[in-house]
Coordinates of C-alpha atoms in Angstrom, one line a residue:
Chain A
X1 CA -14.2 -12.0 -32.9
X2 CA -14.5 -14.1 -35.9
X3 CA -11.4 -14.8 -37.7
X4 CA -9.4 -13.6 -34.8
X5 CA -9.0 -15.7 -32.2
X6 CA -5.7 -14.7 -31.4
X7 CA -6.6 -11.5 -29.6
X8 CA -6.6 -12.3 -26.0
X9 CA -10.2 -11.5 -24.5
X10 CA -10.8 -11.6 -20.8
X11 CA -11.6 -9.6 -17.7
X12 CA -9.6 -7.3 -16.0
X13 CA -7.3 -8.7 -13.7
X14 CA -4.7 -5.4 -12.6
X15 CA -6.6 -2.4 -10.9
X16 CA -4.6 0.7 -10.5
X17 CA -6.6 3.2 -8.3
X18 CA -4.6 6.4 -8.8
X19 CA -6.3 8.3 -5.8
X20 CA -5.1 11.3 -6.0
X21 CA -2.5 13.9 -8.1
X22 CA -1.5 15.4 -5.0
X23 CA 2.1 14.8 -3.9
X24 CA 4.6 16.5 -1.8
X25 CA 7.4 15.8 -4.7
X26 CA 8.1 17.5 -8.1
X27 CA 9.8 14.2 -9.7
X28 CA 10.3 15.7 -14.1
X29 CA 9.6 12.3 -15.2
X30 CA 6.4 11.8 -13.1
X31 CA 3.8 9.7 -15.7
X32 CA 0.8 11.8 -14.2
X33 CA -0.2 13.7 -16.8
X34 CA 0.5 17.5 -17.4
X35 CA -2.1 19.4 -17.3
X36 CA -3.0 17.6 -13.5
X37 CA -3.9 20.3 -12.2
X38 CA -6.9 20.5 -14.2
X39 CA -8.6 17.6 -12.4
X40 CA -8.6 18.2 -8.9
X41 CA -11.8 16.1 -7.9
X42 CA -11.4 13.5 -6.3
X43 CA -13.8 10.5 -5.9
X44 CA -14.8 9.7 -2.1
X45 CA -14.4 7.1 -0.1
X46 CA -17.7 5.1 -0.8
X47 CA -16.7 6.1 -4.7
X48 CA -13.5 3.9 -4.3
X49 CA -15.0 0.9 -2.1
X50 CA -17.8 0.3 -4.8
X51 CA -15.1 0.5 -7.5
X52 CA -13.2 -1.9 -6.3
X53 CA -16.5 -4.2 -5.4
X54 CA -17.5 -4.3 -8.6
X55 CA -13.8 -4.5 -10.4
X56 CA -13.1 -7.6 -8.1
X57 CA -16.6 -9.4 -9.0
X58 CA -14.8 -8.5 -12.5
X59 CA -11.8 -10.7 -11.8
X60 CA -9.7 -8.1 -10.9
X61 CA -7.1 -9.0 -7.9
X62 CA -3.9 -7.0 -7.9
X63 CA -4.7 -3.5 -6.9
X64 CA -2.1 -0.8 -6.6
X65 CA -3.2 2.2 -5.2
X66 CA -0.8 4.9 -6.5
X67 CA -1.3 8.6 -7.0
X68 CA 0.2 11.2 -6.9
X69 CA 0.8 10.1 -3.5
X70 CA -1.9 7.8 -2.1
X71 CA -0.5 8.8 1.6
X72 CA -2.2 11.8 1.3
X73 CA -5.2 10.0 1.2
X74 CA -6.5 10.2 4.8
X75 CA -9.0 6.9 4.2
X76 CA -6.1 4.7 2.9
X77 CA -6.4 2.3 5.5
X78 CA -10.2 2.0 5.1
X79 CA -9.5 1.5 1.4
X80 CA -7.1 -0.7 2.0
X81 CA -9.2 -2.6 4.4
X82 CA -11.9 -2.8 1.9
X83 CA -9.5 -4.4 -0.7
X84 CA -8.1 -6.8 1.3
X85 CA -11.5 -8.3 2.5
X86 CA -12.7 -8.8 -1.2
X87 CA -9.6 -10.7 -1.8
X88 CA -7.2 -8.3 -4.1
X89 CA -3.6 -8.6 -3.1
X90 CA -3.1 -4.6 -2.2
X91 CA 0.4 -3.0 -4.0
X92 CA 1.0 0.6 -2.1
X93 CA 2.8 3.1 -4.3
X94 CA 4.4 5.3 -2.6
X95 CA 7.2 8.0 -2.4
X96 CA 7.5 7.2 1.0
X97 CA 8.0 10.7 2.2
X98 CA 5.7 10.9 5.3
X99 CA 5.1 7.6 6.4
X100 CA 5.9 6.9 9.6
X101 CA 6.0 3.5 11.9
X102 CA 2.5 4.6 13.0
X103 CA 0.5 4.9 9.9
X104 CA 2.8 1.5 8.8
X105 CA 1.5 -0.4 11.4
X106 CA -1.8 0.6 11.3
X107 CA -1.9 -0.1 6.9
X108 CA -0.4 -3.4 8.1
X109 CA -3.4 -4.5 10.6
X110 CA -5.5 -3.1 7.5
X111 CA -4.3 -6.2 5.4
X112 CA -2.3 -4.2 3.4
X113 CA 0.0 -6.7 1.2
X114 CA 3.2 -4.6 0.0
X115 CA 4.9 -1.4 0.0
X116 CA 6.9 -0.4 -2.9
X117 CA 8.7 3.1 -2.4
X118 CA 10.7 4.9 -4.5
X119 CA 14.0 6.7 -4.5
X120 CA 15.5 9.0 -6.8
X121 CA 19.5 8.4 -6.4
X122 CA 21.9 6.9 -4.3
X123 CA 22.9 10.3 -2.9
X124 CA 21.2 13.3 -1.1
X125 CA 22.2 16.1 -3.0
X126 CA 21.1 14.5 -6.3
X127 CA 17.8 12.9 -5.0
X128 CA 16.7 16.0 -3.5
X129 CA 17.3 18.1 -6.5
X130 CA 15.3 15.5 -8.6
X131 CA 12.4 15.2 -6.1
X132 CA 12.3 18.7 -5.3
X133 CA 11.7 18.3 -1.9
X134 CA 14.3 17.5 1.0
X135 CA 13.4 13.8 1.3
X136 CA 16.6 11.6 0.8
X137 CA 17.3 11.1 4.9
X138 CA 13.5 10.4 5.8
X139 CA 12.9 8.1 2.3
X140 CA 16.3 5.8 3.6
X141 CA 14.7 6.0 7.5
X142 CA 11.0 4.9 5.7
X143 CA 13.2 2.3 4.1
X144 CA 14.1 0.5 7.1
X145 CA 11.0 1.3 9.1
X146 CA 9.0 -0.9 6.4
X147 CA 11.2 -3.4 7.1
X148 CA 11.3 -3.1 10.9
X149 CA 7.7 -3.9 10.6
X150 CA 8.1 -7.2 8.6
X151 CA 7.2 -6.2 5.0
X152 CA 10.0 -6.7 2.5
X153 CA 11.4 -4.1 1.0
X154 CA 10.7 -3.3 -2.5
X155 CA 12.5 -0.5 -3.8
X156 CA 12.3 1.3 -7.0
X157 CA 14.7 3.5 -9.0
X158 CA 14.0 5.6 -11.7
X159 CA 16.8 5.3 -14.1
X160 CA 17.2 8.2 -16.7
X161 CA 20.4 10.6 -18.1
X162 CA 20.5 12.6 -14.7
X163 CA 21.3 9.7 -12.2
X164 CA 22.2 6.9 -14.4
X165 CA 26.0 6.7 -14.1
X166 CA 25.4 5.9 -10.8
X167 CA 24.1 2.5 -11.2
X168 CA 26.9 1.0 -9.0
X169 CA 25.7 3.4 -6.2
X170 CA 22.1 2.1 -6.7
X171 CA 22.8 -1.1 -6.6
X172 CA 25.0 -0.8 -3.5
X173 CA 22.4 1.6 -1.4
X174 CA 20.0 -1.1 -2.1
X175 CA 22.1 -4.1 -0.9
X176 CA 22.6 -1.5 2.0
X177 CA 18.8 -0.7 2.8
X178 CA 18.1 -4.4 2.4
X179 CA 16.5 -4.3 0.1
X180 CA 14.6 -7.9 -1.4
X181 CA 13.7 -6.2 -4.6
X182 CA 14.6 -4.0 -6.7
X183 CA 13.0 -2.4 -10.0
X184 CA 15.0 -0.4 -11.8
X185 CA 12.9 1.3 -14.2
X186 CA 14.1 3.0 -17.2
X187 CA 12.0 6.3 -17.9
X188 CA 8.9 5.8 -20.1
X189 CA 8.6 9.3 -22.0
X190 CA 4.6 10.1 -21.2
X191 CA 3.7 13.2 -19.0
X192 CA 6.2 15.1 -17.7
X193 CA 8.9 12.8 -18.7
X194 CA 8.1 13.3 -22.4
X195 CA 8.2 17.2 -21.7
X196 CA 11.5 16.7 -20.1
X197 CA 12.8 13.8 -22.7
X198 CA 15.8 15.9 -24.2
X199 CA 17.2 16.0 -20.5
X200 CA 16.3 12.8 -19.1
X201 CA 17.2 9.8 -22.0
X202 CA 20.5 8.6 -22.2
X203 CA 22.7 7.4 -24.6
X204 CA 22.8 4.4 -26.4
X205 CA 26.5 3.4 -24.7
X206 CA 25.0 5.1 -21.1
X207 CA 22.1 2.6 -21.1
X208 CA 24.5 -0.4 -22.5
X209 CA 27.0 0.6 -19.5
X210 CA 24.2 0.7 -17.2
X211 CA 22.6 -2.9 -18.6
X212 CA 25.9 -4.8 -18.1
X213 CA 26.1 -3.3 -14.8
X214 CA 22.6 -4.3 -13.4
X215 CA 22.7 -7.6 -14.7
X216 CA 26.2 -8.8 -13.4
X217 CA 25.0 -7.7 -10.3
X218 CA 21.9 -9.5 -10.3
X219 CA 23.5 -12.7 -10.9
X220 CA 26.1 -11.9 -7.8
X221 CA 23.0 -11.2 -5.6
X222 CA 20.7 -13.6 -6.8
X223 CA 18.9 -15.6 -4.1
X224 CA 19.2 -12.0 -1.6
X225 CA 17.9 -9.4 -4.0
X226 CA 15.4 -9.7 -6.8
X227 CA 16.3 -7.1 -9.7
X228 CA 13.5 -6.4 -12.3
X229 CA 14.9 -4.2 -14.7
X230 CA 12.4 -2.4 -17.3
X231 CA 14.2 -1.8 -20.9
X232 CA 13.3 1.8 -22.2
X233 CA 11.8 1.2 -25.7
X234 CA 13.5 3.8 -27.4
X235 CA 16.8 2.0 -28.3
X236 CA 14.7 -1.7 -28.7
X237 CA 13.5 -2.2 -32.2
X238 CA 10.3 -3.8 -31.5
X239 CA 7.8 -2.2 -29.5
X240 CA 6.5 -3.4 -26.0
X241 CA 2.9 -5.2 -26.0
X242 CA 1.2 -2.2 -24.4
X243 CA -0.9 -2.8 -21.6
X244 CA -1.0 -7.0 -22.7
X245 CA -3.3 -5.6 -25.2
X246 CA -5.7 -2.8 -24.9
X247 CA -8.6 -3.9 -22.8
X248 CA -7.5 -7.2 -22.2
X249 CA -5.7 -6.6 -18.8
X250 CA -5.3 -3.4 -17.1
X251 CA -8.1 -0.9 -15.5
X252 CA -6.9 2.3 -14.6
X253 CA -9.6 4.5 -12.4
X254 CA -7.7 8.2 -12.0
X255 CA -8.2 10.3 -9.0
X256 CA -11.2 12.2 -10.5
X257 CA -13.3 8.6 -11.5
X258 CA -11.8 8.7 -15.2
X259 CA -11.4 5.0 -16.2
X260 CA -8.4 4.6 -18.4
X261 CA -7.6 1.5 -20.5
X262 CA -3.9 2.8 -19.7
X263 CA -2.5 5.5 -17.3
X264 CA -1.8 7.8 -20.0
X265 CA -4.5 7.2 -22.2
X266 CA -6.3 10.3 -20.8
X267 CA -4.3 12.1 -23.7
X268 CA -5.7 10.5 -26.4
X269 CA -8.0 13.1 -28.3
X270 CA -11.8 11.6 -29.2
X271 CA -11.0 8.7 -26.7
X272 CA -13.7 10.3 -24.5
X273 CA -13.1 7.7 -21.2
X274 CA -16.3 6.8 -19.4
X275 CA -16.1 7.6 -15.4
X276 CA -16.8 5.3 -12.9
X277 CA -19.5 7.9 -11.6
X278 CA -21.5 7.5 -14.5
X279 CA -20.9 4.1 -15.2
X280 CA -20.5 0.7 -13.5
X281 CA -17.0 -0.9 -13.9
X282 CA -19.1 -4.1 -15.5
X283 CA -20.4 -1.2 -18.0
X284 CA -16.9 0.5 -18.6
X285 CA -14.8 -3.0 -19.1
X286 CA -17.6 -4.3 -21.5
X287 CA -19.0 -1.9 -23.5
X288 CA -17.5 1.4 -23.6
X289 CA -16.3 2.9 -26.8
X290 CA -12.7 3.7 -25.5
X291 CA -12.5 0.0 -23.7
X292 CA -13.3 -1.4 -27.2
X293 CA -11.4 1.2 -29.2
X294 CA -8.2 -0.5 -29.6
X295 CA -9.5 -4.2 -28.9
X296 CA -8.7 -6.9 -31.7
X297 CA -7.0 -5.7 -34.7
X298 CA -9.1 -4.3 -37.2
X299 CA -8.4 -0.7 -35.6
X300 CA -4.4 -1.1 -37.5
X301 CA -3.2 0.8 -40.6
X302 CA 0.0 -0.6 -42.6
X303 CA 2.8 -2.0 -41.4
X304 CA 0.9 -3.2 -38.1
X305 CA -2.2 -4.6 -40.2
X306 CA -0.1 -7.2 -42.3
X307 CA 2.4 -7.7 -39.8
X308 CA 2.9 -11.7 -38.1
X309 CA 4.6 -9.9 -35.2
X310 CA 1.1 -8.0 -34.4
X311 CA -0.4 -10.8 -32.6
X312 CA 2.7 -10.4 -30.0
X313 CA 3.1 -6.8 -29.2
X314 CA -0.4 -5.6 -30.9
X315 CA 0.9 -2.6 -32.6
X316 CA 2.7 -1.3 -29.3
X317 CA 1.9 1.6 -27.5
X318 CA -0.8 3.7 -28.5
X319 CA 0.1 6.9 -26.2
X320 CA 3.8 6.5 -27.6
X321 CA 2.3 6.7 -31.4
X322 CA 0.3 9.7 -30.3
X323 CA 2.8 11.3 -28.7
X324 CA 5.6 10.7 -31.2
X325 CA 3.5 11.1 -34.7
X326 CA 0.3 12.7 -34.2
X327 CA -1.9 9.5 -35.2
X328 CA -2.8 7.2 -31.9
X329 CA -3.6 4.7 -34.6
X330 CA 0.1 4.5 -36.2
X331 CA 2.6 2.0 -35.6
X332 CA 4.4 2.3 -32.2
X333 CA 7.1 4.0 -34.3
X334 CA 9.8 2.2 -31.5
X335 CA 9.5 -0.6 -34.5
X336 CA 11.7 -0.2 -37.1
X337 CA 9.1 -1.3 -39.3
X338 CA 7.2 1.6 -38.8
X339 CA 7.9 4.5 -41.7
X340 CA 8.2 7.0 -38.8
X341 CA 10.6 5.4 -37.3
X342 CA 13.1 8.2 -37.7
X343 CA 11.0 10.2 -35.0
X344 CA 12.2 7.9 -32.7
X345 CA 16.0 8.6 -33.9
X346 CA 15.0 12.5 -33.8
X347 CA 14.3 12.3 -30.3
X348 CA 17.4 10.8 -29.6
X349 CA 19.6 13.1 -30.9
X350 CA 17.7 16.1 -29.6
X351 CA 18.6 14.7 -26.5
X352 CA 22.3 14.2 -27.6
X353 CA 22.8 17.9 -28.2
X354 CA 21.1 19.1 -25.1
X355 CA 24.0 16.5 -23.0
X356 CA 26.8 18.1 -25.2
X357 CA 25.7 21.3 -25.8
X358 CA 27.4 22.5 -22.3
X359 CA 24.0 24.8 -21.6
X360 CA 21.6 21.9 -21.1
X361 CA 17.8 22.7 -20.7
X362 CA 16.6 23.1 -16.8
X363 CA 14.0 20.0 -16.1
X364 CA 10.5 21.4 -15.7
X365 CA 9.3 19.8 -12.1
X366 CA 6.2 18.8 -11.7
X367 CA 4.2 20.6 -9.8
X368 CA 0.7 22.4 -10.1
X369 CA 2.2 25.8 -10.9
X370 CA 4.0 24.5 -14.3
X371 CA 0.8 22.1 -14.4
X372 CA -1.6 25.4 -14.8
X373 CA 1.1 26.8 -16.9
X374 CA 1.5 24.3 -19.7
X375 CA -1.8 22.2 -19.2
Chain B
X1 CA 18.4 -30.4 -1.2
X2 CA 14.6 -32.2 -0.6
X3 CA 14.6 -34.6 2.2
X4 CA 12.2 -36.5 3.5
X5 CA 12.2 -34.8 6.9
X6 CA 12.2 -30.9 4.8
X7 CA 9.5 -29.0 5.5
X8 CA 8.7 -25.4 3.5
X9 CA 6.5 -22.3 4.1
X10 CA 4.9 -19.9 1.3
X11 CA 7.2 -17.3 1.0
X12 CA 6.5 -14.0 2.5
X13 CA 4.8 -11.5 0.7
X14 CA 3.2 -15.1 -1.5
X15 CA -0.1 -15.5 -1.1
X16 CA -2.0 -18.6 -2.1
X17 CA -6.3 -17.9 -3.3
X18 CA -8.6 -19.3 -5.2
X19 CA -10.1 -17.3 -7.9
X20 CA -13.9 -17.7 -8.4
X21 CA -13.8 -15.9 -11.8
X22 CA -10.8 -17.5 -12.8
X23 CA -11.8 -21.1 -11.5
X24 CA -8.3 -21.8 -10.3
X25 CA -5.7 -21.4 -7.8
X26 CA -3.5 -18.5 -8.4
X27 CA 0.3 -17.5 -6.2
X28 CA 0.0 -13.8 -5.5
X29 CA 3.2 -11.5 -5.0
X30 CA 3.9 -7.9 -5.6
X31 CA 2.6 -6.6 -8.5
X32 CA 2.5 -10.2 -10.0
X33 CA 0.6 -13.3 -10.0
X34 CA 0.7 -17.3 -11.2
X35 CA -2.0 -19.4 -12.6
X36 CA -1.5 -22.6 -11.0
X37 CA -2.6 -25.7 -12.6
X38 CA -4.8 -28.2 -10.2
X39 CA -1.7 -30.6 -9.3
X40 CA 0.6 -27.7 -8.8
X41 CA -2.1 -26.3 -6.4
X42 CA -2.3 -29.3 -4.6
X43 CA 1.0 -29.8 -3.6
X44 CA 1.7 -25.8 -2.6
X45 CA -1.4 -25.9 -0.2
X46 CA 0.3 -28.5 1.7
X47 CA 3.8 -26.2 1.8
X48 CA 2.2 -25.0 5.2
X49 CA 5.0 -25.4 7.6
X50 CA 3.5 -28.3 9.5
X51 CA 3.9 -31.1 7.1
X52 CA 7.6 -33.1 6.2
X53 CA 8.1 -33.5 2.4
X54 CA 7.4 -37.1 2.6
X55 CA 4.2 -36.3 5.1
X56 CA 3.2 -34.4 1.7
X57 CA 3.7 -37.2 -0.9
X58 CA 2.0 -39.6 1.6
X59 CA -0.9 -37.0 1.7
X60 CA -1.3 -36.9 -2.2
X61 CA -0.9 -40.4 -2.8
X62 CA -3.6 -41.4 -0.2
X63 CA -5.9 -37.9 -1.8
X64 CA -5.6 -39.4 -5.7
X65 CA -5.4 -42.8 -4.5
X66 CA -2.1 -43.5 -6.4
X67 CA 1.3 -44.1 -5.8
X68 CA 4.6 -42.9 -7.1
X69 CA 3.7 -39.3 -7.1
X70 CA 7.6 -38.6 -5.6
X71 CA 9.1 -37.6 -8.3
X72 CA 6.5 -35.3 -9.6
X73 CA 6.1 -33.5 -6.8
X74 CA 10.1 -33.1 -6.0
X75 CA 9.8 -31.2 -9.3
X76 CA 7.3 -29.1 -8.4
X77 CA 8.9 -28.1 -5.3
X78 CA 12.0 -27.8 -6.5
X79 CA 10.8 -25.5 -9.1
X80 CA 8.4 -23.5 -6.7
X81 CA 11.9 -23.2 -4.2
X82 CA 13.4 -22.1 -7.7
X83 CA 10.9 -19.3 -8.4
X84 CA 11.4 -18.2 -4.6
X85 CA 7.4 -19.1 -4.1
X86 CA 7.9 -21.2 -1.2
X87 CA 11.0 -21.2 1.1
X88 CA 12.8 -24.0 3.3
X89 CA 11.8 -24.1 6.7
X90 CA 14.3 -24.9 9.5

């Protein structure tokens, strides 16, 4: 654009095929969004191959295929397959429950790249209560079956108000599975995280506690284990660059063929997201209205629109604005430049009373009853 | 510590590709990926397990028809062991 040069323009280059809302698990901070149930088509497998074709002629070449759980998927391997002969490096995002050595070996001589499985503390009682589903045993078994078969082992915590006091546990159970890396990922409040926010965010001194834990640690394993460890927003005072900037980056295609310029953009009203069944991914990434709605920066209102910093983390992120002030088009009000930045101190201390008020709310799971229920 | 005799391997999980769209080399890993520059592609294809480090620089110099690359490419490879993109080979 004219005048703009700043705003970084290019082709997608991160694929996330979310294949299907289906899982076995009822994680409360799951990012799918709430009213899943709603949307239980799911494109097929020649749906998905042409998809990835035509993201990949695109520039796309990281693909994670996530869900839900994408094991349930009974074509993985031939999606898989399919990805790894156009030349994407394949990301498999998984809970792990249900894999076994067989269906590893077999999404190994498929190409597949990487495994990254999740679990949801360093202790049975607390991981099956989160996950609700008896999975802690078979998840640390999966653990060292991925790594049996040659693939590091990625491993991925979710870290939130319920299980973070146990950081020295997580960091020990992944030393112990062997892990090579580890993301420890503070909860992002979208989907059913955001409906369970008062129970899930912790405290300003938790999440400093938990910080100088993690990173002492990563410096005593560094060279073994690689720790990423993802800030959550609400106690930063700038916002994150959402998505690299909308359009710029990411493609997300959800189960039922929505494209999404973001995973949780699905709950932006008037966004109206093109699917891939209607149009190709060329099409989409090019000329749709929601694909272009938040390119460049003319989109901004005040402070975002005068602001030096906007260039850098482009207004932050649009779902968080929505979700936080009504108006997808306000400043991410993480920023304390934004005038509504107060909701994001509001949020906090709703979830300070629920930790002290002795009677804390019960975490809504995620599953397709509550889905049908509060969708 | 680079000797002449050291030889290195892409680390596992790295994958080395050239991008049409891009017109360039990139390093893959999970969830991640490196633009490489042409030099810096140059010396990580030859990180291939067969070749010595000095089998390398002998390789570049005689491909750009130059000499005194050592340095330059020590650097590299130092960084690319730093960034745990390649690894040392026995």
């Amino acid at each position: 654009m004219a005048g703009l040069p700043s705003y970084p323009s290019g082709s997608p280059r991160w694929l996330l095929a979310e294949l299907t809302y289906r899982c076995p698990l009822q994680c409360p901070y799951c990012s799918n969004p709430v009213d899943y149930a709603q949307h239980q088509d799911e494109l097929s497998t020649e749906a998905w191959c042409r998809v990835f074709s035509e993201a990949r002629a695109l520039g796309a070449v990281q693909l994670g295929l996530s869900g839900g759980e994408p094991l349930i998927r009974k074509d993985l391997s031939a999606l898989v397959a399919h990805a790894r002969e156009l030349g994407y490096y394949t990301n498999l995002i998984t809970s792990g429950y249900g894999l076994t050595e067989e269906r590893i070996a077999e999404l190994k001589s498929s190409g597949l790249d990487h495994i990254q499985i999740s679990i949801q503390a360093p202790e049975k009682t607390l991981n099956d209560k989160l996950a609700g589903t008896e999975s802690f045993e078979q998840k640390k078994a999966v653990a060292r079956l991925i790594k049996a078969q040659g693939y590091p082992m990625v491993l991925c915590v979710v870290i939130h108000r319920q299980n973070i006091h146990l950081m020295n546990e997580i960091l020990e159970m992944a030393t112990a599975l062997g892990a090579d890396y580890l993301e420890l990922a503070n909860t992002q409040y979208y989907g059913w995280a955001h409906l369970n926010r008062d129970q899930l965010m912790p405290t300003r001194a938790q999440f400093e506690t938990a910080e100088a834990i993690a990173q002492a640690y990563k410096e005593k394993v560094k060279g073994q284990m690689k720790i990423y460890y993802v800030v959550p927003d609400y106690y930063e005072d700038r916002p994150k660059p959402c998505m690299n900037g909308w359009g710029t980056t990411f493609l997300t295609v959800a189960p039922d063929g929505l494209a999404l310029p973001c995973h949780e953009a699905r709950i932006l009203p008037g966004l109206d997201c093109p699917n891939v069944q209607d149009f190709s991914i060329k099409e989409i990434w090019e000329e749709s209205p929601a694909f272009n709605h938040f390119r460049h920066f003319d989109w901004m209102e005040e402070p975002c629109k005068s602001c030096p910093e906007k260039i850098k983390d482009f207004g932050g992120c649009r779902c968080q604005a929505y979700l936080l002030t009504g108006n997808m088009k306000a400043t991410d009000p993480v920023c304390s430049k934004s005038p509504l930045h107060h909701t994001v101190e509001e949020a906090i201390d709703l979830a300070e009373q629920d930790r002290v008020s002795g009677e804390p709310k019960p975490l809504i799971f995620r599953n397709s009853g509550n889905s049908k229920t509060l969708g | 510590m680079i000797q002449d005799t050291t030889r290195f391997g892409l680390s596992p999980l790295y994958r080395l590709q050239w991008e049409e769209s891009q017109q360039r080399f990139v390093m893959l890993y999970p969830e991640g990926m490196v633009e490489l520059n042409g030099p810096a592609a140059e010396i990580l294809k030859l990180c291939d397990g067969t070749r010595s480090f000095i089998d390398m620089v002998n390789a570049l110099e005689t491909a750009f028809d130059t000499k005194g690359l050592r340095s330059d490419i020590e650097e590299l490879v130092q960084a690319a062991l730093d960034h745990g993109w390649i690894t040392l080979l026995p």
